[in-house]
Amino acid sequence: RILTKQKDPVAEQRLSENRDAAAQLKQDFANRDCYDVLITTGAICDDHGTGIFVKRIFTAHDGLVSIRSRDLYASHDNIAVANFVLHDRFQSYKVIESHVEQWLAGAPIRSIICIPYINADLALAEAAHRLTGAPVCHYVMDDSNIYAREISDSMWHRACQLPGIRLAISNEMAKAYSTKYKVPFWVVPPLVSPDLILDRARTPAWNGHAPNGILIGNIWDRLWLRDLMRVLDDADIMVDWYYSTGAWQHLNIDPNDISDSHLQIKECADGSGLVDLDVVREAPFVLVPTSRGNHRIGRLSLPSRTTFGAACANTPIIVLGSEDNAVSQFVLHNDIGRVVPYNGAELRNAVESVLQKGEQMRLRRNAASIARSLSAEGLADWLVNSTCKGRPADDRYRRPLKAA
């Protein structure tokens, strides 16, 4: 009796789509002198912070080739000339290398931008470099190796030997990685769309009768959500939560389960997870909770909701968590809000403080003063140029993140 291995229909579909994408890329060779490869774990979409930021950077970039190590979200914005997806992230390096050879064969690749979360991301970047000779930018947006162990030390050691540049989202992230791997990591924070920037503070219309504070984006685990709900209840502070469409699939809970808490669900009208900017500008504060138990998220990252709230709305930021966190240091250094522990009384005091008209406007003016330095204008070209040079093309992003 002969046993045959059944084919995985999803994998077969991915392989077929990748073959079509490779053919599409080859047909495009006559249109461009070179291409830039973008390697990410998740989709380029509005369902998560990294997807929003990457979309913001590269939407208008010409000659982009996208490679994803996983297919985590239903939506994906096709902003690239060709889109490839690795159908099995646990494949060996040799197999990944063979895929990359099929996808990029003959393509004149100028640079490789890798935003790594798992081993496969670094393997894809290394394989693309070995094939094309292009330098690599490793841009660490969330920790995957210091507190988390999604990427092995050996993979990072290999990555740090490749020509190009290494970037991190915060000072704290850059210091942790450069200390461990004995190579420089430069800092580029989560930047915002230039057309949304507010560089002159406005007086909110509520004038003493403040609406609820707001929380923007995802909460990534149930213990984190529980801690947040508990401290809001203890403080008797109402917060409106504008969440993305992917929020509940990570938490595995029903939104109705928290309907009677101080955290009020406010799903965006278009389902995108992108809150109306006028809502943020009128809010008395943006709450940024950090995870006490998950250091991968809570310690080194600078959430994009923070720079968005500061640069696009000038709204005061209240961070829940330790002052040692990257986001706390950003808020304290730029004097744009408060940092308080998970304690109801201290949170209430912080909220009452920022509701005072004089303090509200002082914090908004401070945020407005750094808004232009957080612009994403020209970032795609800056990343490519810096990758090719092997060092930052200029120091435009130093001001808002200079160590306090």
Short mmCIF file of C-alpha atoms in Angstrom, two decimals:
data_model
loop_
_atom_site.label_atom_id
_atom_site.label_comp_id
_atom_site.label_asym_id
_atom_site.label_seq_id
_atom_site.Cartn_x
_atom_site.Cartn_y
_atom_site.Cartn_z
CA ARG A 1 0.00 0.00 0.00
CA ILE A 2 1.46 3.35 -1.06
CA LEU A 3 0.87 6.32 1.22
CA THR A 4 0.82 9.75 -0.39
CA LYS A 5 1.16 13.03 1.42
CA GLN A 6 -1.92 15.19 1.09
CA LYS A 7 -1.36 18.68 -0.26
CA ASP A 8 -2.18 21.67 1.90
CA PRO A 9 -4.64 23.77 -0.12
CA VAL A 10 -3.62 26.99 1.63
CA ALA A 11 0.06 26.35 0.95
CA GLU A 12 -0.71 25.48 -2.66
CA GLN A 13 -2.62 28.73 -3.05
CA ARG A 14 0.28 30.71 -1.57
CA LEU A 15 2.77 29.01 -3.89
CA SER A 16 0.58 29.81 -6.88
CA GLU A 17 0.19 33.44 -5.80
CA ASN A 18 3.94 33.74 -5.29
CA ARG A 19 4.62 32.37 -8.78
CA ASP A 20 2.21 34.93 -10.22
CA ALA A 21 3.90 37.70 -8.23
CA ALA A 22 7.34 36.62 -9.50
CA ALA A 23 6.09 36.73 -13.08
CA GLN A 24 4.55 40.14 -12.44
CA LEU A 25 7.85 41.42 -11.06
CA LYS A 26 9.81 40.19 -14.07
CA GLN A 27 7.38 41.91 -16.41
CA ASP A 28 8.00 45.15 -14.52
CA PHE A 29 11.82 45.07 -14.96
CA ALA A 30 11.62 47.33 -18.02
CA ASN A 31 9.87 50.04 -15.99
CA ARG A 32 12.49 50.61 -13.27
CA ASP A 33 16.23 50.68 -12.70
CA CYS A 34 16.00 49.23 -9.19
CA TYR A 35 13.70 47.96 -6.43
CA ASP A 36 13.62 48.09 -2.64
CA VAL A 37 12.50 44.99 -0.72
CA LEU A 38 10.34 45.34 2.39
CA ILE A 39 10.20 42.32 4.74
CA THR A 40 7.54 42.27 7.48
CA THR A 41 5.75 39.71 9.61
CA GLY A 42 2.23 41.08 9.30
CA ALA A 43 0.16 42.68 6.60
CA ILE A 44 0.50 46.29 5.54
CA CYS A 45 -2.92 47.39 6.78
CA ASP A 46 -4.78 49.45 9.37
CA ASP A 47 -5.48 46.56 11.76
CA HIS A 48 -2.28 46.97 13.81
CA GLY A 49 0.19 49.72 14.66
CA THR A 50 3.14 48.38 12.68
CA GLY A 51 0.94 47.93 9.60
CA ILE A 52 -0.30 51.52 9.84
CA PHE A 53 3.23 52.88 10.25
CA VAL A 54 4.67 50.82 7.38
CA LYS A 55 1.79 51.86 5.13
CA ARG A 56 2.44 55.49 6.07
CA ILE A 57 6.12 55.18 5.13
CA PHE A 58 5.88 53.32 1.84
CA THR A 59 2.51 54.09 0.22
CA ALA A 60 4.03 56.57 -2.23
CA HIS A 61 7.35 54.75 -2.61
CA ASP A 62 8.13 53.66 -6.16
CA GLY A 63 9.56 50.21 -6.86
CA LEU A 64 8.64 48.44 -3.61
CA VAL A 65 8.66 44.63 -3.37
CA SER A 66 6.84 43.23 -0.31
CA ILE A 67 7.71 39.92 1.39
CA ARG A 68 5.66 38.77 4.41
CA SER A 69 6.71 35.90 6.65
CA ARG A 70 3.14 35.35 7.87
CA ASP A 71 -0.42 36.14 6.82
CA LEU A 72 -1.91 37.37 10.10
CA TYR A 73 -4.65 39.69 8.87
CA ALA A 74 -7.43 39.32 6.33
CA SER A 75 -6.66 42.66 4.70
CA HIS A 76 -3.47 43.75 2.97
CA ASP A 77 -2.93 46.99 1.07
CA ASN A 78 -1.19 46.25 -2.20
CA ILE A 79 1.20 49.19 -2.29
CA ALA A 80 4.05 47.15 -3.80
CA VAL A 81 4.92 46.14 -7.35
CA ALA A 82 4.86 42.51 -6.19
CA ASN A 83 3.74 40.82 -2.97
CA PHE A 84 5.13 37.51 -1.68
CA VAL A 85 4.07 35.49 1.38
CA LEU A 86 6.10 32.71 3.00
CA HIS A 87 3.59 29.86 3.36
CA ASP A 88 5.47 28.20 6.27
CA ARG A 89 7.53 30.32 8.65
CA PHE A 90 9.18 27.24 10.19
CA GLN A 91 10.97 26.19 7.01
CA SER A 92 14.74 25.78 7.05
CA TYR A 93 17.03 28.54 5.86
CA LYS A 94 17.86 26.55 2.72
CA VAL A 95 14.19 26.27 1.78
CA ILE A 96 13.59 29.96 2.49
CA GLU A 97 16.65 30.78 0.39
CA SER A 98 15.25 28.76 -2.52
CA HIS A 99 11.95 30.67 -2.31
CA VAL A 100 13.73 34.02 -2.36
CA GLU A 101 15.78 32.94 -5.38
CA GLN A 102 12.58 32.11 -7.26
CA TRP A 103 10.91 35.37 -6.26
CA LEU A 104 13.75 37.86 -6.83
CA ALA A 105 15.77 36.18 -9.59
CA GLY A 106 17.22 38.82 -11.88
CA ALA A 107 15.69 41.76 -9.99
CA PRO A 108 18.02 44.76 -9.50
CA ILE A 109 17.57 45.20 -5.75
CA ARG A 110 18.96 48.42 -4.25
CA SER A 111 18.11 47.89 -0.56
CA ILE A 112 16.35 45.51 1.82
CA ILE A 113 14.26 46.90 4.69
CA CYS A 114 13.47 44.26 7.33
CA ILE A 115 11.13 44.80 10.30
CA PRO A 116 11.84 41.61 12.27
CA TYR A 117 9.52 39.85 14.69
CA ILE A 118 10.40 36.18 14.08
CA ASN A 119 13.36 34.12 12.86
CA ALA A 120 11.91 33.84 9.38
CA ASP A 121 12.07 37.62 8.90
CA LEU A 122 15.83 37.66 9.45
CA ALA A 123 16.24 34.53 7.32
CA LEU A 124 14.37 36.20 4.44
CA ALA A 125 16.52 39.33 4.73
CA GLU A 126 19.74 37.33 4.78
CA ALA A 127 18.66 35.23 1.80
CA ALA A 128 17.70 38.36 -0.14
CA HIS A 129 21.11 39.88 0.61
CA ARG A 130 23.00 36.71 -0.38
CA LEU A 131 21.14 36.62 -3.68
CA THR A 132 21.30 40.31 -4.61
CA GLY A 133 24.19 41.78 -2.63
CA ALA A 134 21.92 44.63 -1.46
CA PRO A 135 22.53 46.12 2.01
CA VAL A 136 19.99 45.48 4.76
CA CYS A 137 18.20 47.79 7.19
CA HIS A 138 17.03 45.92 10.30
CA TYR A 139 14.42 48.18 11.94
CA VAL A 140 13.32 46.86 15.36
CA MET A 141 9.85 48.17 16.22
CA ASP A 142 8.99 45.67 18.97
CA ASP A 143 11.34 43.56 21.06
CA SER A 144 11.75 39.97 19.91
CA ASN A 145 15.02 39.02 21.59
CA ILE A 146 15.80 40.88 24.83
CA TYR A 147 12.72 40.17 26.96
CA ALA A 148 10.97 38.11 24.29
CA ARG A 149 12.51 35.08 22.58
CA GLU A 150 10.79 35.07 19.19
CA ILE A 151 14.18 35.49 17.46
CA SER A 152 17.21 33.48 18.50
CA ASP A 153 20.54 35.03 19.47
CA SER A 154 22.26 33.16 16.64
CA MET A 155 19.96 34.70 14.04
CA TRP A 156 20.59 38.20 15.39
CA HIS A 157 24.37 37.59 15.45
CA ARG A 158 24.21 36.65 11.76
CA ALA A 159 22.00 39.63 10.96
CA CYS A 160 24.40 42.05 12.62
CA GLN A 161 27.20 40.89 10.30
CA LEU A 162 25.36 41.97 7.16
CA PRO A 163 26.20 45.31 5.51
CA GLY A 164 23.67 48.09 6.02
CA ILE A 165 22.17 49.77 9.07
CA ARG A 166 20.33 48.79 12.24
CA LEU A 167 17.53 50.94 13.67
CA ALA A 168 15.29 50.81 16.74
CA ILE A 169 12.03 52.52 17.64
CA SER A 170 13.27 54.00 20.95
CA ASN A 171 16.44 54.94 22.83
CA GLU A 172 15.83 52.10 25.26
CA MET A 173 15.43 49.56 22.46
CA ALA A 174 18.56 50.79 20.69
CA LYS A 175 20.64 50.65 23.88
CA ALA A 176 19.48 47.13 24.78
CA TYR A 177 20.27 45.69 21.33
CA SER A 178 23.54 47.56 20.78
CA THR A 179 24.76 46.49 24.23
CA LYS A 180 23.94 42.85 23.59
CA TYR A 181 25.29 42.60 20.04
CA LYS A 182 28.13 45.15 20.24
CA VAL A 183 27.07 47.03 17.11
CA PRO A 184 25.36 50.43 16.80
CA PHE A 185 21.58 50.73 16.57
CA TRP A 186 20.30 54.18 15.65
CA VAL A 187 16.88 55.50 16.64
CA VAL A 188 13.92 56.34 14.41
CA PRO A 189 10.64 56.83 16.35
CA PRO A 190 7.16 56.01 15.03
CA LEU A 191 6.55 59.01 12.79
CA VAL A 192 3.28 60.52 11.61
CA SER A 193 1.79 61.71 8.33
CA PRO A 194 3.00 65.25 7.65
CA ASP A 195 -0.42 66.44 6.51
CA LEU A 196 -1.90 65.55 9.93
CA ILE A 197 0.66 67.43 12.03
CA LEU A 198 -0.58 70.17 14.37
CA ASP A 199 2.30 72.49 15.27
CA ARG A 200 0.25 75.26 16.89
CA ALA A 201 -1.63 74.25 20.01
CA ARG A 202 -5.39 74.83 19.96
CA THR A 203 -7.67 75.38 22.93
CA PRO A 204 -10.15 72.47 23.07
CA ALA A 205 -13.80 73.41 22.72
CA TRP A 206 -14.97 71.69 25.93
CA ASN A 207 -13.84 74.62 28.16
CA GLY A 208 -14.14 73.07 31.60
CA HIS A 209 -16.64 70.30 30.77
CA ALA A 210 -14.20 67.71 29.51
CA PRO A 211 -15.27 64.63 27.55
CA ASN A 212 -13.83 61.21 28.39
CA GLY A 213 -10.18 60.48 27.86
CA ILE A 214 -9.38 58.12 25.01
CA LEU A 215 -7.41 54.95 24.40
CA ILE A 216 -6.33 54.21 20.83
CA GLY A 217 -5.36 50.82 19.40
CA ASN A 218 -4.99 47.27 20.61
CA ILE A 219 -4.51 45.65 24.01
CA TRP A 220 -2.56 42.47 23.38
CA ASP A 221 -3.43 40.18 26.30
CA ARG A 222 -6.26 39.60 28.75
CA LEU A 223 -4.23 40.20 31.92
CA TRP A 224 -3.22 43.59 30.56
CA LEU A 225 -6.86 44.42 29.86
CA ARG A 226 -7.86 43.26 33.34
CA ASP A 227 -5.25 45.52 34.98
CA LEU A 228 -6.43 48.46 32.91
CA MET A 229 -10.11 47.95 33.74
CA ARG A 230 -9.32 47.59 37.43
CA VAL A 231 -7.34 50.83 37.71
CA LEU A 232 -9.98 52.79 35.77
CA ASP A 233 -12.66 51.46 38.11
CA ASP A 234 -10.56 52.37 41.16
CA ALA A 235 -9.95 55.87 39.79
CA ASP A 236 -13.57 56.29 38.67
CA ILE A 237 -12.29 57.61 35.33
CA MET A 238 -14.14 56.98 32.07
CA VAL A 239 -12.09 56.24 28.94
CA ASP A 240 -13.36 55.68 25.39
CA TRP A 241 -11.49 52.87 23.64
CA TYR A 242 -11.14 53.17 19.87
CA TYR A 243 -9.93 49.74 18.84
CA SER A 244 -8.98 48.10 15.58
CA THR A 245 -10.98 45.34 13.93
CA GLY A 246 -8.33 42.80 14.97
CA ALA A 247 -8.42 43.61 18.68
CA TRP A 248 -10.84 40.96 19.86
CA GLN A 249 -9.28 38.05 17.97
CA HIS A 250 -6.16 38.47 20.11
CA LEU A 251 -8.07 38.77 23.39
CA ASN A 252 -10.63 36.05 22.65
CA ILE A 253 -13.37 37.85 24.58
CA ASP A 254 -16.75 39.34 23.79
CA PRO A 255 -16.82 43.17 23.84
CA ASN A 256 -20.12 42.94 25.71
CA ASP A 257 -18.23 41.42 28.65
CA ILE A 258 -16.74 44.83 29.49
CA SER A 259 -19.74 46.98 28.60
CA ASP A 260 -20.42 47.94 32.25
CA SER A 261 -16.83 48.95 33.04
CA HIS A 262 -15.16 52.38 32.91
CA LEU A 263 -13.71 51.39 29.53
CA GLN A 264 -16.27 52.32 26.88
CA ILE A 265 -16.04 50.61 23.49
CA LYS A 266 -16.04 53.02 20.55
CA GLU A 267 -15.54 51.04 17.35
CA CYS A 268 -14.56 53.30 14.46
CA ALA A 269 -17.38 53.94 12.02
CA ASP A 270 -15.48 52.60 9.02
CA GLY A 271 -14.12 49.59 10.91
CA SER A 272 -10.54 50.56 10.12
CA GLY A 273 -9.34 51.18 13.65
CA LEU A 274 -8.33 54.72 12.68
CA VAL A 275 -9.94 57.13 15.12
CA ASP A 276 -11.26 60.46 13.84
CA LEU A 277 -8.55 63.06 14.39
CA ASP A 278 -11.03 65.64 15.71
CA VAL A 279 -11.93 63.20 18.49
CA VAL A 280 -8.28 62.96 19.54
CA ARG A 281 -7.78 66.73 19.41
CA GLU A 282 -10.81 67.36 21.61
CA ALA A 283 -9.93 64.65 24.15
CA PRO A 284 -8.52 65.88 27.48
CA PHE A 285 -5.90 63.12 27.44
CA VAL A 286 -4.73 60.01 25.57
CA LEU A 287 -4.20 57.06 27.89
CA VAL A 288 -1.24 54.82 27.04
CA PRO A 289 -1.25 51.72 29.24
CA THR A 290 1.91 49.63 29.31
CA SER A 291 1.83 45.94 30.10
CA ARG A 292 3.18 45.12 33.55
CA GLY A 293 3.70 41.43 32.83
CA ASN A 294 4.67 41.46 29.15
CA HIS A 295 8.02 43.27 28.96
CA ARG A 296 8.23 42.50 25.25
CA ILE A 297 5.53 45.10 24.71
CA GLY A 298 5.80 47.21 27.85
CA ARG A 299 9.47 47.98 28.37
CA LEU A 300 11.27 48.94 25.17
CA SER A 301 8.59 49.90 22.62
CA LEU A 302 7.34 53.38 21.81
CA PRO A 303 3.73 52.88 20.67
CA SER A 304 2.69 54.83 17.58
CA ARG A 305 -0.46 55.96 19.42
CA THR A 306 1.84 58.14 21.56
CA THR A 307 3.51 60.08 18.76
CA PHE A 308 0.18 60.29 16.92
CA GLY A 309 -1.53 61.84 19.95
CA ALA A 310 1.33 64.27 20.55
CA ALA A 311 2.18 65.39 17.00
CA CYS A 312 -1.23 65.27 15.32
CA ALA A 313 -3.45 66.38 18.22
CA ASN A 314 -1.12 67.86 20.90
CA THR A 315 -3.33 66.03 23.40
CA PRO A 316 -1.67 65.36 26.79
CA ILE A 317 -0.45 61.78 27.25
CA ILE A 318 -0.98 59.81 30.46
CA VAL A 319 1.15 56.68 30.64
CA LEU A 320 0.19 53.85 32.98
CA GLY A 321 3.26 51.97 34.14
CA SER A 322 6.86 52.40 35.20
CA GLU A 323 8.96 55.49 34.48
CA ASP A 324 11.64 53.13 33.10
CA ASN A 325 9.56 52.33 30.00
CA ALA A 326 10.52 53.85 26.66
CA VAL A 327 7.14 55.56 26.25
CA SER A 328 7.39 57.01 29.77
CA GLN A 329 10.80 58.48 29.02
CA PHE A 330 9.48 60.00 25.80
CA VAL A 331 6.61 61.70 27.66
CA LEU A 332 8.76 62.88 30.55
CA HIS A 333 11.63 64.14 28.39
CA ASN A 334 9.32 66.21 26.19
CA ASP A 335 7.06 67.24 29.12
CA ILE A 336 3.85 66.35 27.28
CA GLY A 337 1.93 64.50 30.00
CA ARG A 338 2.14 62.33 33.10
CA VAL A 339 3.45 58.89 34.06
CA VAL A 340 1.65 57.08 36.89
CA PRO A 341 1.67 53.51 38.21
CA TYR A 342 -1.35 51.21 38.10
CA ASN A 343 -2.90 52.94 41.11
CA GLY A 344 -6.40 54.41 41.05
CA ALA A 345 -5.70 57.40 43.31
CA GLU A 346 -2.56 58.43 41.41
CA LEU A 347 -4.32 58.08 38.06
CA ARG A 348 -7.18 60.26 39.26
CA ASN A 349 -4.73 62.90 40.50
CA ALA A 350 -2.97 62.89 37.12
CA VAL A 351 -6.24 63.29 35.24
CA GLU A 352 -7.40 66.14 37.49
CA SER A 353 -4.03 67.84 36.96
CA VAL A 354 -4.10 67.76 33.16
CA LEU A 355 -7.74 68.93 33.15
CA GLN A 356 -6.66 72.27 34.64
CA LYS A 357 -6.83 74.77 31.77
CA GLY A 358 -3.37 76.23 32.29
CA GLU A 359 -1.71 72.83 32.53
CA GLN A 360 -3.73 71.44 29.61
CA MET A 361 -2.50 74.24 27.34
CA ARG A 362 1.10 74.08 28.60
CA LEU A 363 1.31 70.39 27.74
CA ARG A 364 -0.35 70.98 24.36
CA ARG A 365 2.16 73.73 23.51
CA ASN A 366 5.04 71.41 24.43
CA ALA A 367 3.64 68.73 22.14
CA ALA A 368 3.18 71.22 19.31
CA SER A 369 6.83 72.27 19.64
CA ILE A 370 8.08 68.76 18.72
CA ALA A 371 5.39 67.92 16.16
CA ARG A 372 7.41 68.72 13.02
CA SER A 373 10.33 66.60 14.23
CA LEU A 374 7.98 63.59 14.19
CA SER A 375 7.01 63.94 10.53
CA ALA A 376 7.30 60.86 8.31
CA GLU A 377 7.85 63.02 5.24
CA GLY A 378 10.72 61.57 3.22
CA LEU A 379 11.23 58.64 5.59
CA ALA A 380 11.18 55.96 2.86
CA ASP A 381 13.97 57.70 0.95
CA TRP A 382 15.84 58.33 4.20
CA LEU A 383 15.70 54.61 5.05
CA VAL A 384 16.96 53.60 1.61
CA ASN A 385 19.76 56.19 1.59
CA SER A 386 20.83 55.32 5.13
CA THR A 387 20.82 51.61 4.32
CA CYS A 388 23.02 52.16 1.28
CA LYS A 389 25.42 54.38 3.25
CA GLY A 390 25.52 52.09 6.29
CA ARG A 391 24.79 55.02 8.63
CA PRO A 392 22.05 57.64 9.15
CA ALA A 393 21.79 59.97 6.17
CA ASP A 394 21.27 62.82 8.67
CA ASP A 395 20.27 63.33 12.31
CA ARG A 396 16.74 64.67 11.74
CA TYR A 397 15.15 62.30 14.30
CA ARG A 398 17.38 63.05 17.28
CA ARG A 399 15.44 65.91 18.90
CA PRO A 400 12.28 64.21 20.24
CA LEU A 401 14.22 61.19 21.50
CA LYS A 402 17.40 62.71 22.89
CA ALA A 403 18.07 61.11 26.26
CA ALA A 404 16.70 63.08 29.19
#
